[in-house]
Amino acid sequence: MSVSTSAAWQTSDDATRIYANVLVPVLFGPWAEDLVARAQIAAGERVLDLACGTGAVAAAAARAATITALDRNPAMLEYARSTGIDVDWQSGFAEDLPFPSGSFDLVLCQQGFQFFSDRTAAATEVARVLRPGGRALASVWRNPEENLWAAAVISALETVSSSWGESMRKPFSLSGDQLASLFDGGFKNVRQVRVRRNITIGDTAVFAQRFIGAVPFLEEIAAQSGAMEAVTAEFTERLNRLLSNGGITSAVSVVIADRA
Ligand SMILES: C[S@@+](CC[C@H](N)C(=O)[O-])C[C@H]1O[C@@H](n2cnc3c(N)ncnc32)[C@H](O)[C@@H]1O
């Protein structure tokens, strides 16, 4: 299995399956439904799911529209294609989209911008591929303190290695305000919504084990004797504590912008 610690949060084949089967149902699918509902897609609209991963947003949107979905990660795309959803899956980079100007009515991007190496270029590309009057909706996690499952896994990783804790902060490295400011050029009516929900995890020990199995720096954890067991046990215990304290909360910022 090859994994990478790349800042773009690239996953291996195995990690991609865990991502799709364990993380998406808990951490991405419900938010994808929320993002698509917010987008109020009209029949026949041309939609781009940017940084589609295994296709959580594309799947939620495909019922209503003509969907193209793009990601840089071959393992994610291979999984997405295997779902058989009627989507045009494309390999590519957000910073250099392989589409003519004005190709889309709507661009959706769930939990993608924080991983882009050039976020400004990606926002400029979103503006370019949208038709005038089209719209963009992008989401990012709010900070770990508002995503208690994340605070739990960061703390669990830090008990063994501060650098693993630091790597786990990457998904929370872009605030809603920073995301909104990327849409200053080429857009109007840029607005931001904070959305909060309780999440249902099921068996915390199973979830913790699978979650750690899907991180891009898994190889480093696996290479250190006892680390996997220690981090998983600590993460499980912290999740259980959250559950006994009334549930596990999660929050994202959604930025909505109209193409000028
Ligand atoms: C946390 S996942 C989110 C995936 C999906 N949107 C979802 O909600 O499940 C982040 C995705 O961003 C992709 N990504 C990172 N950098 C990228 C880039 N420069 N261009 C395109 N995709 C990128 C990764 O490959 C990964 O699939």
Coordinates of C-alpha atoms and ligand atoms in Angstrom, one line a residue, residues 8 10 19 28 51-53 56 70-73 76 92-95 110-111 115-116, ligand 1:
A8 CA -3.3 17.7 -0.3
Q10 CA -4.0 12.1 -0.6
Y19 CA -13.0 6.9 3.5
F28 CA -19.3 13.9 4.6
A51 CA -12.5 17.9 -5.4
C52 CA -15.2 15.3 -5.5
G53 CA -13.3 12.6 -3.6
A56 CA -20.5 12.3 -1.9
L70 CA -13.1 16.4 -10.7
D71 CA -10.4 15.3 -8.4
R72 CA -6.6 14.9 -8.5
N73 CA -6.5 11.6 -6.6
M76 CA -10.7 8.4 -5.1
G92 CA -7.4 17.1 -12.8
F93 CA -6.3 19.9 -10.6
A94 CA -8.5 22.7 -9.2
E95 CA -5.9 25.2 -10.0
Q110 CA -17.1 20.3 -0.2
Q111 CA -14.0 20.2 2.0
F115 CA -6.1 21.2 0.5
F116 CA -5.4 23.2 -2.7
Ligands
LIG1 C1 -11.6 15.7 2.3 S1 -11.6 15.2 0.7 C2 -13.3 15.8 0.2 C3 -13.8 15.0 -0.9 C4 -15.3 15.2 -1.2 N1 -15.6 16.6 -1.6 C5 -16.2 14.8 -0.1 O1 -17.0 15.6 0.4 O2 -16.2 13.6 0.3 C6 -10.6 16.4 -0.2 C7 -10.4 16.0 -1.6 O3 -9.7 17.1 -2.3 C8 -8.9 16.5 -3.3 N2 -7.9 17.5 -3.7 C9 -6.8 18.0 -3.0 N3 -6.1 18.9 -3.7 C10 -6.7 18.9 -4.9 C11 -6.4 19.7 -6.1 N4 -5.4 20.6 -6.2 N5 -7.2 19.6 -7.2 C12 -8.3 18.7 -7.2 N6 -8.6 17.9 -6.1 C13 -7.8 18.1 -5.0 C14 -8.3 15.3 -2.7 O4 -7.8 14.4 -3.6 C15 -9.6 14.8 -1.9 O5 -10.3 13.9 -2.7

